[in-house]
Short mmCIF file of C-alpha atoms in Angstrom, two decimals:
data_model
loop_
_atom_site.label_atom_id
_atom_site.label_comp_id
_atom_site.label_asym_id
_atom_site.label_seq_id
_atom_site.Cartn_x
_atom_site.Cartn_y
_atom_site.Cartn_z
CA MET A 1 -24.43 3.73 13.36
CA LEU A 2 -23.61 5.05 9.89
CA GLU A 3 -26.49 7.53 10.12
CA ASP A 4 -24.96 8.85 13.36
CA ILE A 5 -21.78 9.70 11.46
CA TYR A 6 -22.92 10.85 8.06
CA THR A 7 -25.61 13.21 9.32
CA GLU A 8 -27.03 15.94 7.14
CA LEU A 9 -25.17 18.48 9.29
CA ILE A 10 -21.83 16.81 8.62
CA ALA A 11 -22.59 16.40 4.91
CA GLU A 12 -23.35 20.13 4.70
CA HIS A 13 -20.20 21.15 6.53
CA SER A 14 -18.09 18.81 4.40
CA ARG A 15 -19.27 20.58 1.25
CA ALA A 16 -19.45 24.13 2.61
CA THR A 17 -17.37 26.60 0.63
CA GLU A 18 -17.31 29.86 2.57
CA ASN A 19 -14.36 28.86 4.77
CA ARG A 20 -12.42 27.39 1.85
CA ARG A 21 -10.18 30.22 0.85
CA GLN A 22 -6.85 31.84 1.54
CA LEU A 23 -6.63 34.74 3.97
CA PRO A 24 -4.93 37.87 2.57
CA ASN A 25 -3.66 38.87 6.03
CA ALA A 26 -2.87 35.47 7.49
CA THR A 27 -0.38 35.55 10.36
CA VAL A 28 -0.37 31.78 10.84
CA LYS A 29 -0.26 29.11 8.17
CA GLU A 30 -0.03 25.43 9.07
CA ARG A 31 -0.33 22.32 6.92
CA GLY A 32 -1.79 19.12 8.34
CA HIS A 33 -1.59 15.80 6.56
CA ASN A 34 -2.61 12.20 7.17
CA PRO A 35 0.00 10.45 5.00
CA SER A 36 -1.71 7.07 5.13
CA CYS A 37 -4.95 8.31 3.60
CA GLY A 38 -4.20 11.60 1.91
CA ASP A 39 -6.29 14.03 3.96
CA ASP A 40 -4.38 17.24 3.46
CA ILE A 41 -5.36 20.68 4.73
CA THR A 42 -3.66 24.03 5.13
CA LEU A 43 -5.10 26.13 7.91
CA GLU A 44 -4.70 29.89 7.79
CA MET A 45 -5.45 32.27 10.65
CA GLU A 46 -5.28 35.97 11.21
CA ILE A 47 -4.40 36.48 14.84
CA SER A 48 -3.99 39.81 16.52
CA ASP A 49 -3.93 40.74 20.22
CA GLY A 50 -4.26 37.07 21.09
CA VAL A 51 -7.58 36.74 19.23
CA ILE A 52 -8.32 34.68 16.12
CA LYS A 53 -9.81 37.42 13.94
CA ASP A 54 -10.37 35.13 11.00
CA ALA A 55 -9.61 31.57 9.92
CA ALA A 56 -9.96 29.60 6.70
CA PHE A 57 -8.52 26.54 5.00
CA ILE A 58 -7.71 24.94 1.70
CA GLY A 59 -7.25 21.26 1.07
CA GLN A 60 -8.92 17.99 0.42
CA GLY A 61 -9.94 14.87 2.23
CA CYS A 62 -12.85 12.74 3.33
CA ALA A 63 -16.18 14.16 4.47
CA ILE A 64 -15.26 13.70 8.13
CA SER A 65 -11.95 15.57 7.89
CA GLN A 66 -13.44 18.35 5.80
CA ALA A 67 -16.56 18.76 7.96
CA SER A 68 -14.45 18.73 11.10
CA THR A 69 -12.16 21.43 9.69
CA ASP A 70 -15.10 23.59 8.64
CA MET A 71 -16.75 23.25 12.05
CA MET A 72 -13.50 24.02 13.84
CA ILE A 73 -13.01 27.21 11.87
CA GLU A 74 -16.52 28.41 12.68
CA LEU A 75 -16.02 27.58 16.34
CA LEU A 76 -12.61 29.19 16.72
CA ARG A 77 -13.22 32.35 14.72
CA GLY A 78 -13.36 35.29 17.15
CA LYS A 79 -12.03 33.26 20.09
CA LYS A 80 -8.99 34.07 22.16
CA VAL A 81 -6.07 31.78 21.25
CA ASP A 82 -5.95 30.40 24.80
CA ASP A 83 -9.66 29.55 24.76
CA ALA A 84 -9.35 28.06 21.27
CA LYS A 85 -6.57 25.75 22.49
CA LYS A 86 -8.81 24.56 25.32
CA LEU A 87 -11.61 23.86 22.84
CA ALA A 88 -9.26 21.90 20.58
CA GLU A 89 -8.14 19.81 23.52
CA LEU A 90 -11.76 19.23 24.51
CA PHE A 91 -12.58 18.11 20.96
CA ILE A 92 -9.63 15.71 20.82
CA ASN A 93 -10.62 14.29 24.20
CA MET A 94 -14.16 13.79 22.91
CA ILE A 95 -12.91 11.89 19.85
CA LYS A 96 -10.59 9.82 22.04
CA GLY A 97 -13.63 8.87 24.12
CA ASN A 98 -12.18 10.48 27.24
CA ILE A 99 -15.04 12.96 27.63
CA THR A 100 -18.54 11.74 26.82
CA ASP A 101 -20.78 13.94 28.96
CA ASP A 102 -22.93 16.11 26.67
CA ASP A 103 -22.91 19.05 29.09
CA ALA A 104 -19.12 19.00 29.16
CA LEU A 105 -19.09 18.96 25.35
CA GLU A 106 -21.47 21.88 24.98
CA PRO A 107 -18.71 24.45 24.35
CA LEU A 108 -17.94 22.56 21.11
CA ASP A 109 -21.30 23.60 19.70
CA GLU A 110 -21.92 21.90 16.32
CA ALA A 111 -18.56 20.14 16.40
CA ALA A 112 -19.96 17.93 19.17
CA ALA A 113 -21.90 16.21 16.36
CA LEU A 114 -18.70 14.28 15.60
CA LYS A 115 -18.82 12.60 19.02
CA ASN A 116 -19.70 9.20 17.52
CA ILE A 117 -16.38 9.05 15.69
CA ALA A 118 -15.03 7.89 19.06
CA ASN A 119 -16.55 4.51 18.14
CA MET A 120 -14.78 4.35 14.78
CA PRO A 121 -11.04 3.89 15.42
CA ALA A 122 -10.25 3.92 11.68
CA ARG A 123 -11.65 7.44 11.31
CA VAL A 124 -10.33 9.13 14.47
CA LYS A 125 -7.41 10.70 12.65
CA CYS A 126 -9.75 12.15 10.01
CA ALA A 127 -11.81 13.93 12.67
CA THR A 128 -8.85 15.24 14.66
CA LEU A 129 -6.63 16.37 11.75
CA ALA A 130 -7.70 20.04 11.76
CA TRP A 131 -7.58 20.31 15.55
CA HIS A 132 -4.09 18.83 15.77
CA THR A 133 -3.04 21.11 12.93
CA PHE A 134 -4.29 24.09 14.92
CA LEU A 135 -2.50 22.99 18.09
CA ASN A 136 0.69 22.28 16.13
CA ALA A 137 0.67 25.68 14.45
CA LYS A 138 3.76 27.65 15.21
CA ASP A 139 3.66 31.31 16.07
CA LEU A 140 0.15 31.14 17.53
CA GLU A 141 1.24 33.72 20.06
CA LEU A 142 3.16 35.84 17.56
CA LYS A 143 2.14 39.46 17.45
CA PRO A 144 1.93 40.85 13.94
CA MET B 1 -16.11 -14.44 9.03
CA LYS B 2 -18.44 -11.57 9.93
CA MET B 3 -17.91 -7.84 9.72
CA ASN B 4 -20.42 -5.34 11.15
CA GLY B 5 -23.06 -8.06 11.36
CA HIS B 6 -22.75 -9.14 7.72
CA ARG B 7 -20.95 -12.09 6.21
CA MET B 8 -17.72 -10.46 5.15
CA ALA B 9 -16.92 -9.87 1.49
CA TYR B 10 -13.14 -9.56 1.73
CA LEU B 11 -12.00 -7.58 -1.30
CA ASP B 12 -8.61 -6.30 -0.13
CA ASN B 13 -6.49 -9.18 -1.37
CA SER B 14 -3.86 -6.96 -2.96
CA ALA B 15 -3.07 -5.71 0.54
CA THR B 16 -2.98 -9.19 2.04
CA THR B 17 -4.87 -12.43 1.52
CA GLN B 18 -6.70 -14.53 4.07
CA LYS B 19 -4.93 -17.72 5.18
CA PRO B 20 -6.14 -21.29 4.66
CA GLU B 21 -6.28 -23.59 7.69
CA SER B 22 -3.41 -25.63 6.26
CA VAL B 23 -1.15 -22.57 6.44
CA VAL B 24 -2.16 -21.77 10.03
CA ARG B 25 -1.66 -25.44 10.96
CA ALA B 26 1.79 -25.51 9.35
CA ILE B 27 2.89 -22.52 11.42
CA CYS B 28 1.41 -24.00 14.62
CA GLY B 29 2.96 -27.35 13.74
CA TYR B 30 6.37 -25.78 13.38
CA TYR B 31 6.24 -23.94 16.70
CA GLY B 32 4.48 -26.86 18.42
CA GLY B 33 6.84 -29.61 17.36
CA CYS B 34 9.85 -28.50 15.36
CA ASN B 35 11.04 -25.22 16.82
CA ALA B 36 14.79 -24.84 17.08
CA ASN B 37 17.37 -22.52 15.61
CA PRO B 38 18.13 -23.78 12.08
CA HIS B 39 21.65 -24.24 10.70
CA ARG B 40 23.18 -24.18 14.21
CA GLY B 41 22.23 -27.08 16.41
CA VAL B 42 23.51 -30.59 15.84
CA TYR B 43 20.56 -32.07 17.71
CA GLU B 44 17.54 -33.56 15.97
CA LEU B 45 15.16 -30.66 16.56
CA SER B 46 17.49 -28.15 14.92
CA VAL B 47 17.99 -30.51 12.01
CA LYS B 48 14.19 -30.67 11.60
CA ALA B 49 13.91 -26.88 11.62
CA THR B 50 16.73 -26.63 9.07
CA LYS B 51 14.97 -29.15 6.85
CA ILE B 52 11.67 -27.24 6.94
CA TYR B 53 13.47 -24.04 6.05
CA GLU B 54 15.60 -25.48 3.26
CA ASP B 55 12.76 -27.61 1.84
CA THR B 56 10.73 -24.42 1.54
CA ARG B 57 13.57 -22.81 -0.37
CA VAL B 58 13.53 -25.67 -2.87
CA LYS B 59 9.74 -25.44 -3.10
CA VAL B 60 9.98 -21.73 -3.88
CA GLN B 61 12.73 -22.44 -6.41
CA LYS B 62 10.46 -24.87 -8.26
CA PHE B 63 7.44 -22.58 -7.88
CA ILE B 64 9.14 -19.80 -9.87
CA ASN B 65 11.41 -22.17 -11.83
CA ALA B 66 14.73 -20.77 -10.64
CA LYS B 67 17.84 -22.70 -11.68
CA SER B 68 19.14 -23.26 -8.17
CA PRO B 69 18.00 -22.94 -4.53
CA ALA B 70 21.02 -20.65 -4.04
CA GLU B 71 19.07 -18.05 -6.03
CA ILE B 72 16.26 -17.94 -3.46
CA ILE B 73 16.90 -15.49 -0.61
CA PHE B 74 14.35 -15.28 2.18
CA THR B 75 13.57 -11.76 3.36
CA LYS B 76 10.94 -10.15 5.55
CA ASN B 77 8.78 -9.19 2.56
CA ALA B 78 8.98 -7.86 -0.99
CA THR B 79 9.95 -4.44 0.35
CA GLU B 80 13.01 -5.83 2.09
CA ALA B 81 13.87 -7.87 -1.00
CA LEU B 82 13.81 -4.71 -3.14
CA ASN B 83 15.86 -2.86 -0.53
CA LEU B 84 18.41 -5.67 -0.60
CA VAL B 85 18.80 -5.13 -4.35
CA ALA B 86 18.95 -1.35 -3.95
CA PHE B 87 21.56 -1.37 -1.19
CA SER B 88 23.64 -4.33 -2.22
CA TYR B 89 23.46 -4.09 -6.02
CA GLY B 90 22.32 -0.53 -6.67
CA LEU B 91 24.75 1.36 -4.47
CA HIS B 92 27.68 -0.67 -5.84
CA ASN B 93 26.84 -0.66 -9.53
CA VAL B 94 25.23 2.70 -10.20
CA ASN B 95 27.53 5.69 -10.55
CA ALA B 96 27.27 9.42 -11.11
CA GLY B 97 25.75 10.15 -14.49
CA ASP B 98 24.12 6.72 -14.77
CA GLU B 99 20.37 6.33 -15.07
CA ILE B 100 17.81 4.20 -13.28
CA LEU B 101 14.54 3.65 -15.10
CA ILE B 102 11.29 2.82 -13.30
CA THR B 103 7.60 3.21 -14.14
CA ILE B 104 5.06 5.66 -12.82
CA THR B 105 2.98 2.71 -11.57
CA GLU B 106 5.56 1.51 -9.04
CA HIS B 107 4.66 0.87 -5.42
CA HIS B 108 6.69 3.06 -3.08
CA SER B 109 8.85 0.03 -2.25
CA ASN B 110 10.12 -0.07 -5.84
CA LEU B 111 10.28 3.70 -6.16
CA VAL B 112 11.57 5.34 -2.98
CA THR B 113 14.35 2.72 -2.95
CA TRP B 114 15.59 3.89 -6.37
CA GLN B 115 15.20 7.54 -5.46
CA MET B 116 17.52 6.76 -2.56
CA VAL B 117 20.10 5.08 -4.82
CA ALA B 118 19.90 7.84 -7.44
CA LYS B 119 20.41 10.55 -4.82
CA ALA B 120 23.23 8.72 -3.06
CA LYS B 121 25.12 8.09 -6.31
CA GLY B 122 24.32 11.23 -8.29
CA ALA B 123 22.40 9.19 -10.85
CA THR B 124 19.21 10.20 -12.66
CA LEU B 125 15.88 8.52 -11.95
CA ASN B 126 13.68 8.38 -15.05
CA TYR B 127 10.07 7.27 -15.40
CA ILE B 128 8.13 5.34 -18.00
CA TYR B 129 4.63 6.84 -18.17
CA LEU B 130 1.43 5.30 -19.50
CA ASP B 131 -0.45 5.31 -22.77
CA ALA B 132 -4.17 6.12 -22.96
CA ASP B 133 -5.12 2.58 -21.93
CA GLY B 134 -2.93 2.63 -18.85
CA ASN B 135 -0.20 0.41 -20.31
CA LEU B 136 3.49 1.37 -20.28
CA SER B 137 4.28 3.84 -23.05
CA GLU B 138 6.26 2.10 -25.80
CA LYS B 139 7.62 5.48 -26.80
CA ASP B 140 9.00 6.09 -23.29
CA ILE B 141 10.59 2.65 -23.20
CA ALA B 142 12.27 3.22 -26.57
CA GLU B 143 13.52 6.68 -25.62
CA LYS B 144 14.50 6.17 -21.99
CA LEU B 145 15.99 2.68 -21.90
CA THR B 146 19.49 3.46 -23.17
CA SER B 147 23.11 2.50 -22.63
CA ARG B 148 23.11 4.97 -19.71
CA THR B 149 20.44 2.86 -17.95
CA LYS B 150 21.99 0.60 -15.32
CA ILE B 151 18.78 -0.66 -13.69
CA LEU B 152 15.26 -1.11 -15.01
CA ALA B 153 12.91 -1.67 -12.05
CA VAL B 154 9.33 -2.48 -12.97
CA THR B 155 6.34 -4.10 -11.41
CA GLN B 156 4.95 -7.15 -13.17
CA ILE B 157 1.41 -6.14 -12.19
CA SER B 158 0.43 -2.68 -10.93
CA ASN B 159 -1.08 -2.80 -7.45
CA VAL B 160 -3.41 0.05 -8.44
CA LEU B 161 -4.39 -0.61 -12.04
CA GLY B 162 -4.06 -4.41 -12.07
CA LEU B 163 -2.43 -4.20 -15.49
CA LYS B 164 0.20 -6.72 -16.46
CA ASN B 165 3.52 -5.55 -17.87
CA ASP B 166 5.38 -7.62 -20.44
CA ILE B 167 8.39 -8.44 -18.28
CA LYS B 168 9.88 -10.87 -20.78
CA THR B 169 10.12 -8.24 -23.50
CA LEU B 170 11.32 -5.61 -21.02
CA ALA B 171 14.02 -7.99 -19.75
CA ALA B 172 15.27 -8.56 -23.30
CA GLN B 173 15.26 -4.82 -23.97
CA ALA B 174 17.09 -4.11 -20.69
CA HIS B 175 19.75 -6.73 -21.39
CA GLU B 176 20.27 -5.37 -24.87
CA VAL B 177 21.45 -2.04 -23.39
CA GLY B 178 23.42 -3.74 -20.61
CA ALA B 179 20.99 -2.98 -17.76
CA VAL B 180 19.70 -5.39 -15.14
CA ILE B 181 15.96 -5.79 -14.67
CA VAL B 182 14.37 -5.88 -11.22
CA ALA B 183 10.77 -7.15 -11.27
CA ASP B 184 8.35 -6.50 -8.43
CA GLY B 185 6.29 -9.67 -8.30
CA ALA B 186 4.24 -8.84 -5.20
CA GLN B 187 0.99 -8.69 -7.20
CA SER B 188 1.89 -11.22 -9.88
CA VAL B 189 3.37 -14.28 -8.17
CA PRO B 190 0.12 -14.96 -6.22
CA HIS B 191 -2.06 -14.73 -9.33
CA ILE B 192 -0.22 -15.91 -12.46
CA PRO B 193 2.47 -18.49 -13.16
CA VAL B 194 5.87 -16.79 -12.98
CA ASP B 195 8.89 -18.50 -14.52
CA VAL B 196 12.06 -16.51 -13.86
CA GLN B 197 14.05 -18.38 -16.51
CA ASP B 198 11.44 -17.80 -19.16
CA LEU B 199 11.11 -14.13 -18.20
CA ASP B 200 14.90 -13.91 -17.97
CA VAL B 201 14.71 -11.41 -15.09
CA ASP B 202 17.75 -10.65 -12.95
CA PHE B 203 15.77 -10.04 -9.74
CA LEU B 204 12.22 -10.80 -8.65
CA ALA B 205 10.71 -9.83 -5.29
CA PHE B 206 7.50 -11.05 -3.67
CA SER B 207 5.76 -11.46 -0.31
CA ALA B 208 4.26 -14.61 1.22
CA HIS B 209 1.36 -12.80 2.83
CA LYS B 210 -0.19 -11.77 -0.48
CA MET B 211 -0.33 -15.43 -1.55
CA LEU B 212 -2.04 -17.15 1.42
CA GLY B 213 1.14 -17.26 3.49
CA PRO B 214 2.05 -15.47 6.71
CA MET B 215 3.29 -11.91 7.12
CA GLY B 216 7.01 -11.56 7.78
CA VAL B 217 8.33 -13.75 4.97
CA GLY B 218 9.29 -12.59 1.51
CA VAL B 219 11.48 -13.82 -1.29
CA LEU B 220 14.17 -12.31 -3.42
CA TYR B 221 15.07 -14.28 -6.51
CA GLY B 222 18.41 -13.21 -7.93
CA ARG B 223 20.48 -14.53 -10.81
CA GLU B 224 23.25 -16.54 -9.19
CA LYS B 225 26.12 -14.84 -11.06
CA ILE B 226 24.89 -11.43 -10.00
CA LEU B 227 24.22 -12.42 -6.38
CA GLU B 228 27.72 -13.90 -6.09
CA ASN B 229 29.30 -10.56 -6.89
CA MET B 230 27.12 -8.57 -4.53
CA PRO B 231 28.28 -7.66 -1.01
CA PRO B 232 26.08 -8.75 1.90
CA PHE B 233 23.09 -6.55 2.77
CA LEU B 234 22.88 -7.20 6.53
CA SER B 235 25.72 -8.50 8.64
CA GLY B 236 25.64 -10.84 11.60
CA GLY B 237 25.24 -14.47 12.43
CA ASP B 238 24.84 -17.24 9.88
CA MET B 239 26.07 -15.15 6.92
CA ILE B 240 29.76 -15.64 7.61
CA GLU B 241 32.49 -18.11 6.80
CA TYR B 242 35.40 -17.02 9.01
CA VAL B 243 35.34 -14.05 11.36
CA GLU B 244 38.55 -12.61 12.72
CA GLU B 245 38.97 -9.49 14.82
CA GLN B 246 39.39 -7.20 11.82
CA ASP B 247 38.12 -9.23 8.91
CA THR B 248 35.36 -11.56 7.79
CA THR B 249 34.78 -13.83 4.85
CA PHE B 250 31.20 -14.48 3.96
CA ALA B 251 29.10 -17.58 3.57
CA GLU B 252 28.11 -18.95 0.20
CA LEU B 253 24.75 -18.16 -1.37
CA PRO B 254 22.06 -17.97 -0.19
CA ASN B 255 23.25 -17.66 3.44
CA LYS B 256 25.38 -14.62 2.60
CA PHE B 257 22.14 -12.65 2.43
CA GLU B 258 20.37 -14.20 5.41
CA ALA B 259 21.93 -12.69 8.52
CA GLY B 260 20.56 -13.66 11.90
CA THR B 261 17.98 -16.26 12.89
CA GLN B 262 15.46 -16.59 10.10
CA ASN B 263 11.66 -16.88 10.12
CA VAL B 264 11.35 -20.66 9.93
CA GLY B 265 7.74 -20.69 11.13
CA GLY B 266 6.96 -18.25 8.35
CA ALA B 267 8.74 -20.45 5.84
CA ALA B 268 6.64 -23.41 7.02
CA GLY B 269 3.55 -21.31 6.35
CA LEU B 270 4.81 -20.25 2.92
CA SER B 271 5.45 -23.88 2.06
CA ALA B 272 1.84 -24.80 2.90
CA ALA B 273 0.62 -21.75 0.94
CA ILE B 274 2.49 -22.89 -2.18
CA ASP B 275 1.01 -26.38 -1.76
CA TYR B 276 -2.45 -24.85 -1.54
CA ILE B 277 -1.95 -22.71 -4.66
CA ASN B 278 -0.54 -25.67 -6.56
CA SER B 279 -3.50 -27.82 -5.52
CA ILE B 280 -5.84 -25.32 -7.14
CA GLY B 281 -3.60 -24.51 -10.07
CA PHE B 282 -2.97 -21.23 -11.82
CA SER B 283 -5.29 -21.97 -14.74
CA GLU B 284 -8.19 -22.26 -12.29
CA ILE B 285 -7.02 -19.24 -10.26
CA GLU B 286 -6.80 -17.13 -13.41
CA ARG B 287 -10.18 -18.37 -14.68
CA ILE B 288 -11.97 -17.48 -11.42
CA GLU B 289 -10.31 -14.10 -11.08
CA LYS B 290 -11.04 -13.20 -14.70
CA GLU B 291 -14.69 -14.11 -14.28
CA LEU B 292 -14.97 -11.97 -11.13
CA THR B 293 -13.06 -9.06 -12.67
CA ASP B 294 -15.00 -9.04 -15.94
CA TYR B 295 -18.31 -9.23 -14.10
CA ALA B 296 -17.34 -6.49 -11.64
CA ILE B 297 -16.14 -4.13 -14.41
CA ASP B 298 -19.33 -4.72 -16.42
CA GLU B 299 -21.52 -4.03 -13.40
CA LEU B 300 -19.52 -0.99 -12.26
CA LYS B 301 -19.67 0.51 -15.76
CA LYS B 302 -23.48 0.49 -15.46
CA ILE B 303 -23.35 2.86 -12.47
CA PRO B 304 -23.14 6.39 -13.91
CA TYR B 305 -21.44 7.97 -10.88
CA VAL B 306 -18.61 5.43 -10.69
CA GLU B 307 -15.30 6.36 -12.33
CA LEU B 308 -12.97 3.47 -13.19
CA TYR B 309 -9.20 3.66 -13.65
CA GLY B 310 -7.16 1.27 -15.81
CA CYS B 311 -10.22 -0.53 -17.14
CA ASN B 312 -10.02 0.52 -20.81
CA SER B 313 -7.31 -1.93 -21.62
CA ALA B 314 -7.83 -5.37 -23.14
CA ARG B 315 -9.29 -7.50 -20.37
CA ASP B 316 -6.80 -10.35 -20.73
CA ASN B 317 -4.09 -7.93 -19.65
CA LYS B 318 -5.75 -7.28 -16.30
CA ILE B 319 -5.88 -9.26 -13.10
CA GLY B 320 -8.39 -8.88 -10.27
CA ILE B 321 -7.65 -5.33 -9.14
CA ILE B 322 -10.30 -2.67 -9.77
CA THR B 323 -9.63 0.93 -8.87
CA PHE B 324 -12.53 3.35 -8.84
CA ASN B 325 -14.08 6.43 -7.31
CA VAL B 326 -17.66 7.37 -6.53
CA LYS B 327 -18.22 10.88 -7.87
CA GLU B 328 -18.26 13.60 -5.19
CA VAL B 329 -17.50 11.13 -2.39
CA HIS B 330 -14.06 10.72 -0.88
CA PRO B 331 -12.71 7.13 -1.03
CA HIS B 332 -12.47 6.92 2.76
CA ASP B 333 -16.13 7.68 3.12
CA VAL B 334 -16.89 5.06 0.45
CA ALA B 335 -14.80 2.51 2.34
CA THR B 336 -16.52 3.32 5.65
CA ILE B 337 -19.96 2.91 4.09
CA LEU B 338 -18.93 -0.37 2.42
CA ASP B 339 -17.49 -1.55 5.74
CA SER B 340 -20.88 -1.01 7.36
CA GLU B 341 -22.26 -3.43 4.73
CA GLY B 342 -19.54 -6.00 5.48
CA VAL B 343 -17.52 -5.24 2.33
CA ALA B 344 -13.78 -4.73 2.91
CA ILE B 345 -11.97 -2.60 0.32
CA ARG B 346 -8.93 -0.35 0.41
CA ALA B 347 -9.11 3.41 0.10
CA GLY B 348 -6.17 5.75 -0.18
CA HIS B 349 -3.11 6.20 -2.33
CA HIS B 350 -2.14 2.49 -2.24
CA CYS B 351 1.51 3.34 -1.60
CA ALA B 352 1.67 4.78 -5.11
CA GLN B 353 1.47 8.54 -4.65
CA PRO B 354 3.27 9.45 -7.91
CA LEU B 355 0.75 7.32 -9.82
CA MET B 356 -2.14 9.02 -7.98
CA ASN B 357 -0.77 12.42 -9.02
CA TYR B 358 -0.35 11.15 -12.56
CA LEU B 359 -3.98 9.98 -12.60
CA GLY B 360 -5.02 13.36 -11.18
CA GLN B 361 -6.51 11.76 -8.08
CA ASN B 362 -5.75 12.40 -4.44
CA SER B 363 -6.80 8.86 -3.60
CA THR B 364 -8.99 6.06 -4.92
CA CYS B 365 -10.99 3.02 -3.83
CA ARG B 366 -9.63 -0.39 -4.70
CA ALA B 367 -11.37 -3.76 -4.73
CA SER B 368 -9.04 -6.71 -5.27
CA PHE B 369 -9.97 -10.36 -5.68
CA TYR B 370 -8.46 -13.73 -4.99
CA PHE B 371 -9.69 -17.11 -6.16
CA TYR B 372 -11.82 -17.66 -3.04
CA ASN B 373 -14.02 -14.66 -3.80
CA THR B 374 -17.41 -15.26 -5.37
CA ILE B 375 -19.88 -13.53 -7.66
CA ASP B 376 -21.92 -12.95 -4.51
CA ASP B 377 -19.00 -10.92 -3.07
CA VAL B 378 -19.04 -8.77 -6.22
CA ASN B 379 -22.82 -8.31 -5.97
CA ARG B 380 -22.38 -7.22 -2.37
CA LEU B 381 -19.78 -4.68 -3.51
CA ILE B 382 -22.07 -3.33 -6.22
CA ASP B 383 -25.09 -3.15 -3.88
CA ALA B 384 -23.06 -1.35 -1.23
CA ILE B 385 -21.66 1.16 -3.75
CA LYS B 386 -25.23 1.96 -4.79
CA LYS B 387 -25.98 3.04 -1.20
CA VAL B 388 -23.01 5.40 -0.92
CA ARG B 389 -24.47 8.55 -2.41
CA THR B 390 -27.69 8.20 -0.43
CA VAL B 391 -25.79 7.89 2.85
CA MET B 392 -23.83 11.01 1.88
CA HIS B 393 -27.06 12.94 1.26
CA LEU B 394 -26.22 13.41 -2.41
CA ASN B 395 -29.38 11.92 -3.93
#
């Protein structure tokens, strides 16, 4: 059970540093926070022509929240905003246990490794923080 | 009780304690055989319910050695008790330019409340910080407790550091400058004998559920003279004397502060909880908790990657709360890994975010004991902590 959560892949993503930075040309900046536990991230994105050109984050939190954020950024970078929104909804549905079929989850790529969080109600909000933060971000459609 | 296939080591007693059978039976017994609205009916069942409720008040009075049952106000919990003081005393006695003094170790319930009063009244909220050992800074107390201070609100035992504050001395110092002292007893009343007359506090708040009792019942002790001059907190039934279309006179203490139907089943549970604590005795409770705490600190200090907070101080100043971090691992991951080993601890900011900032931590792990914990529980904690870094692929 525990080994299904704290996999080497997730440990690596939780400590990865290349996406932890501020973007000089960010067009979107959104903070996400789990007040009860202190996970706190600020997501930055550079969006132009409806495409996420670059994304990065700063913040702190548990391994699950940090790995999930890192994986999300890698997945969404280069995607059209509309497609990215669909992926975020797919991820949240996976964590909620609504979608379990591995083929259906394939578009999530490495982020599908967090599927087992669906069995850990206490950690669901850690896994979904970044994805909710992305969906909550204002001005996603704003043209620079 | 089992958790994830292991016998549970329940080490989150500062959040809430487990309940003895006698407490559960008392609550069932009330609802099964004595349930009626107290103070209202003239029939036998209502009289029984009233007796259970009022007998509990007297039991609480004796438990904390208050002068009179009129000084015991039942609330929902310590938070509501502190809010009662803030709204009913604070808003009416603090004015623009006055100061409220609290400590950096306060739980949000004894902190946000005073922020609210200070903002509403244009008063200043000042903080007592800590010395190197985690105790309240004597220098801050001397400098910040002045004739401008109207309220000193301080926890008797920090829910994060487990360190005991000298409430008796603080009360004397507060009274010397004309301030009232509000003590948060949520973490002290369950663990050490508390005598409000000896401490000479003006207010003391605590919750039943942290001392074997049910959730939904708390106590505010208030000095009778002060309570008498305070306006009601909540309005409604049972707190009135005469109600006319445009005017109301209020009931005597303590009913003035107990609007609406009260939690009699909860009071029955609190009564059984006090009996249980008295049957064990505080000297035994303190002895067991000290043994567990000393052993746990000694063992945790042997683990090089564990950082402890508030454990430098003299041990006799500390009750069974140990706050720590495992280096390079977030507290929530530690708590999840411990959970998989059947060990229940708390991870987070413990409703004390200003203290977390002061300690330079985003969050911490906390293990907290009660007298029913055992050395085996501590060993389980230590063994589980030793697995954390391996699970996180750090070794």
